[in-house]
PDB file of C-alpha atoms in Angstrom:
ATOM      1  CA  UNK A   1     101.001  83.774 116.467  1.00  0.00           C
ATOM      2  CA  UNK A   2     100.398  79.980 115.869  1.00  0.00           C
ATOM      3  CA  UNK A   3     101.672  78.235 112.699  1.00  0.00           C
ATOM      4  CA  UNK A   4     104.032  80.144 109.871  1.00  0.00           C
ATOM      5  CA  UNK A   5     103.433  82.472 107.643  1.00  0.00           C
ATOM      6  CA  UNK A   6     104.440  83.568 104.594  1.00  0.00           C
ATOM      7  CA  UNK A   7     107.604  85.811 104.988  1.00  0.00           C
ATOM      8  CA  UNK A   8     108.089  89.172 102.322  1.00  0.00           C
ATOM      9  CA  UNK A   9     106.984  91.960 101.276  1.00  0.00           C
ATOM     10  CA  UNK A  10     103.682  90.980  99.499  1.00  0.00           C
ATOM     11  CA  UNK A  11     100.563  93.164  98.713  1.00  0.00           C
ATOM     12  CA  UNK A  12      99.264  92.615 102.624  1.00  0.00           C
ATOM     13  CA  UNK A  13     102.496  94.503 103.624  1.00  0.00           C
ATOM     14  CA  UNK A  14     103.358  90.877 105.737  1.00  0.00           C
ATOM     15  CA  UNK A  15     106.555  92.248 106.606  1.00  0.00           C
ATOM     16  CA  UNK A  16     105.759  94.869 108.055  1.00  0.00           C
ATOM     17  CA  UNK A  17     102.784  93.516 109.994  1.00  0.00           C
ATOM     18  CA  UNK A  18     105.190  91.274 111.242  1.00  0.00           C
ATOM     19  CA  UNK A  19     107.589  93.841 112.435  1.00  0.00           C
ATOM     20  CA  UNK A  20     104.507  95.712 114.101  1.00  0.00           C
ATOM     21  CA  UNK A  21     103.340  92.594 115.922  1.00  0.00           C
ATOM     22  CA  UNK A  22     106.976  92.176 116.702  1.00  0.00           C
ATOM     23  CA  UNK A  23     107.590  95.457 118.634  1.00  0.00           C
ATOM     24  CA  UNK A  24     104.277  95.439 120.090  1.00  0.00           C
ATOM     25  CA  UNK A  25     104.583  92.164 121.606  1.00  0.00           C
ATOM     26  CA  UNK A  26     108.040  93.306 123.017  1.00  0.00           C
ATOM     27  CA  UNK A  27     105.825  96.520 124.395  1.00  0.00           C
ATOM     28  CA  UNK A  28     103.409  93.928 126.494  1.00  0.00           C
ATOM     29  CA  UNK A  29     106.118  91.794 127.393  1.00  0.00           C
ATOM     30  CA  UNK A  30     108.202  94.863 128.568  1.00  0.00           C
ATOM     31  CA  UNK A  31     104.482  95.932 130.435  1.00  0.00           C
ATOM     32  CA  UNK A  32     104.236  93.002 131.908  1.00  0.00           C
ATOM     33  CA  UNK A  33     107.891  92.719 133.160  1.00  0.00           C
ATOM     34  CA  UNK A  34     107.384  96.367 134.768  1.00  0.00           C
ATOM     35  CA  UNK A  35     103.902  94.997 136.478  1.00  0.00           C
ATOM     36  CA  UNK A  36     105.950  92.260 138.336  1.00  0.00           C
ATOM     37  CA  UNK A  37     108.338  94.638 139.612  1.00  0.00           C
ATOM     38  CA  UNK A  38     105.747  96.850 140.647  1.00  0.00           C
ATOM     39  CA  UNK A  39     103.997  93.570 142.218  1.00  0.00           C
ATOM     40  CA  UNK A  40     106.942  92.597 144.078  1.00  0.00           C
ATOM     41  CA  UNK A  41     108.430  95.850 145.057  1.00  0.00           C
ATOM     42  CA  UNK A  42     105.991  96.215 148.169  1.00  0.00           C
ATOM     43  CA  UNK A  43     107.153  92.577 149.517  1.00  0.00           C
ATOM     44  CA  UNK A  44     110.434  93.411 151.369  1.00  0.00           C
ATOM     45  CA  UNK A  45     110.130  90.665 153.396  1.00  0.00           C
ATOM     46  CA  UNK A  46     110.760  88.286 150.149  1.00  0.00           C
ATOM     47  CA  UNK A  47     114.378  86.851 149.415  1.00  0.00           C
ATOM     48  CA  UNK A  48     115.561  87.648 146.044  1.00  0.00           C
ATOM     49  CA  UNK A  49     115.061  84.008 144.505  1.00  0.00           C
ATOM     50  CA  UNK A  50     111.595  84.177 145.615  1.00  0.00           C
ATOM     51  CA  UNK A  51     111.182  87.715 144.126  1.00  0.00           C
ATOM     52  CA  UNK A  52     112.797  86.721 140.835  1.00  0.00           C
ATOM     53  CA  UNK A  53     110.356  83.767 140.720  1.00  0.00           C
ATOM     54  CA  UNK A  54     107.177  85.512 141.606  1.00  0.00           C
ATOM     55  CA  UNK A  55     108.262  87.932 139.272  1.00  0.00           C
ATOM     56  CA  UNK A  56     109.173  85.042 136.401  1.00  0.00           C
ATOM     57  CA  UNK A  57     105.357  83.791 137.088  1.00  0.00           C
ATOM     58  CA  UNK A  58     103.757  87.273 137.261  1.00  0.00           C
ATOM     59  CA  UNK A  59     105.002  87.616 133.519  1.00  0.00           C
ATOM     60  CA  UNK A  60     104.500  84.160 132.293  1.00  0.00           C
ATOM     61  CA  UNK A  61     100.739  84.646 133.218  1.00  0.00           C
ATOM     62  CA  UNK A  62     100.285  88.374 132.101  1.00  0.00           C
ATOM     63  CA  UNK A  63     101.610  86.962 129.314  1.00  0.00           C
ATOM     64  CA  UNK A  64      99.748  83.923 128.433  1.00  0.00           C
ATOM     65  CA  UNK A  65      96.415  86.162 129.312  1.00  0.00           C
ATOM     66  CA  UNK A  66      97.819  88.250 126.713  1.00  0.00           C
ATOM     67  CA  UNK A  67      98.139  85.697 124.001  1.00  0.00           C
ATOM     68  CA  UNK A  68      94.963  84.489 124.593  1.00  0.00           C
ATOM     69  CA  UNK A  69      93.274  87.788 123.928  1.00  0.00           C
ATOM     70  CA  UNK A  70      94.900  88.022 120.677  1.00  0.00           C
ATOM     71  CA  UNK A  71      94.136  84.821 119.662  1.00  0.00           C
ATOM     72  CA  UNK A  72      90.690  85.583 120.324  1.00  0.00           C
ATOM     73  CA  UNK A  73      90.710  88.794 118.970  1.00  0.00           C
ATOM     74  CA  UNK A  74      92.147  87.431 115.912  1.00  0.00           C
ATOM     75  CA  UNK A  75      89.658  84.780 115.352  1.00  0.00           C
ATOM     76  CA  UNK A  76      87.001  87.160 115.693  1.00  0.00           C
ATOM     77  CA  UNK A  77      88.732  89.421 113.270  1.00  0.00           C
ATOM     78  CA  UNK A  78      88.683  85.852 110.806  1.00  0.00           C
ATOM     79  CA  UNK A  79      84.854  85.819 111.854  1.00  0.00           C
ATOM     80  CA  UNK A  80      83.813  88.748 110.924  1.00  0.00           C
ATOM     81  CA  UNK A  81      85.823  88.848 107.451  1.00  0.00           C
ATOM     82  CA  UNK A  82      84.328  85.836 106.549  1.00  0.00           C
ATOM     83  CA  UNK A  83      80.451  87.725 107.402  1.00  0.00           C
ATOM     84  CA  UNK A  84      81.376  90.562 105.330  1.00  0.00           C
ATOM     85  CA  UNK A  85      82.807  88.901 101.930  1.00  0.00           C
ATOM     86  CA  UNK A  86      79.973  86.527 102.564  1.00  0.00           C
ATOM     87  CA  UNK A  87      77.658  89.576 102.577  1.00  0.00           C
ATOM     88  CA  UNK A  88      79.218  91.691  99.822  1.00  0.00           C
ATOM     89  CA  UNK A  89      78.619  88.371  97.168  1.00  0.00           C
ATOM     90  CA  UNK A  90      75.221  88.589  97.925  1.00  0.00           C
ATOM     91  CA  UNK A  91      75.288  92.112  97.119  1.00  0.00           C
ATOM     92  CA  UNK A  92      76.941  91.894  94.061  1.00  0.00           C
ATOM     93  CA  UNK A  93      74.982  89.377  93.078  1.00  0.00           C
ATOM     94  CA  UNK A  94      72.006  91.370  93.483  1.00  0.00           C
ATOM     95  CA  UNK A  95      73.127  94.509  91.820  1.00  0.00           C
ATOM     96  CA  UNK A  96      73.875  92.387  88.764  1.00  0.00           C
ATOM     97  CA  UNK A  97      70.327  90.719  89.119  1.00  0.00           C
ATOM     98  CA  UNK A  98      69.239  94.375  89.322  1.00  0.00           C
ATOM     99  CA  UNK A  99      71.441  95.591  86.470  1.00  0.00           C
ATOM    100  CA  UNK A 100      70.404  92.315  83.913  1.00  0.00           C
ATOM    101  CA  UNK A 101      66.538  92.859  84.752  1.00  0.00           C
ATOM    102  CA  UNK A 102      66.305  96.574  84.170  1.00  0.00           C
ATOM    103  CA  UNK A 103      68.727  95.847  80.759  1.00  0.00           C
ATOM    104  CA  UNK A 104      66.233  92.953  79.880  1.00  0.00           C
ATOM    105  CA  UNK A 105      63.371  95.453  80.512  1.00  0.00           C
ATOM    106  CA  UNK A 106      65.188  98.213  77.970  1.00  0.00           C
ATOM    107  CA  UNK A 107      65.142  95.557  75.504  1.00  0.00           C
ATOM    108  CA  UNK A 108      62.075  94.086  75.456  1.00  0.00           C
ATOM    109  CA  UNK A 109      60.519  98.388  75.899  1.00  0.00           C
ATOM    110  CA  UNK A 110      62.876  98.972  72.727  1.00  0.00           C
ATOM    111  CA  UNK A 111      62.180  96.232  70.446  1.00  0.00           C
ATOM    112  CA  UNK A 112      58.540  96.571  71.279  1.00  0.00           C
ATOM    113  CA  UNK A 113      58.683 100.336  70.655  1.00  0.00           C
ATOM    114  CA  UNK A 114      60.600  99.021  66.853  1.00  0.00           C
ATOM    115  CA  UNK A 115      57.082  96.982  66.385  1.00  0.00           C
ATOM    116  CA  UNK A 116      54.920  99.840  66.116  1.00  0.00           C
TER     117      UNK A 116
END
């Protein structure tokens, strides 16, 4: 949604997340069209220009309410990415503590199993 990204077909599949965000934005725009009409269509006693403009700011705010779920959605999504890789280092780095400790161990059993 905010700045540009890198365009192709990469090993993310960016295209087609793009296309996906694409037509589902359309969707919520299209929702949120279909919610002002519904609004509106009660109001008889409005003139058409003042329909068309309630209508014109119904949208505009469905949709800016919209955008700013996603953007929060996706910077929680950035959040908790960020937790996880943080979280499966330390793991790693513990199995290989694990791993060199119990190999250190089978050395220092074997050569002092050779000494006797």
């Amino acid at each position: 949604m905010s700045g540009l990204r890198k365009r192709g077909t990469g090993a993310g599949g960016d295209l087609g997340n793009e296309v996906e965000g694409y037509l589902l934005w359309q969707a919520r725009v299209a929702e949120a069209e279909q919610r002002a009409r519904e609004f509106t269509g009660p109001l008889d006693w409005l003139t058409t220009a003042q329909r068309e403009e309630i209508e014109r700011q119904y949208t505009a705010d469905s949709l800016r309410r919209a955008r700013a779920d996603l953007e929060r959605v996706a910077a929680r999504c950035v959040s908790l990415r960020a937790e996880y890789e943080h979280r499966y280092q330390e793991l790693r780095r513990r199995c290989l503590a694990v791993v060199l400790a119990v190999c250190a161990g089978c050395t220092a059993l074997t050569a002092l199993l050779l000494t006797l």
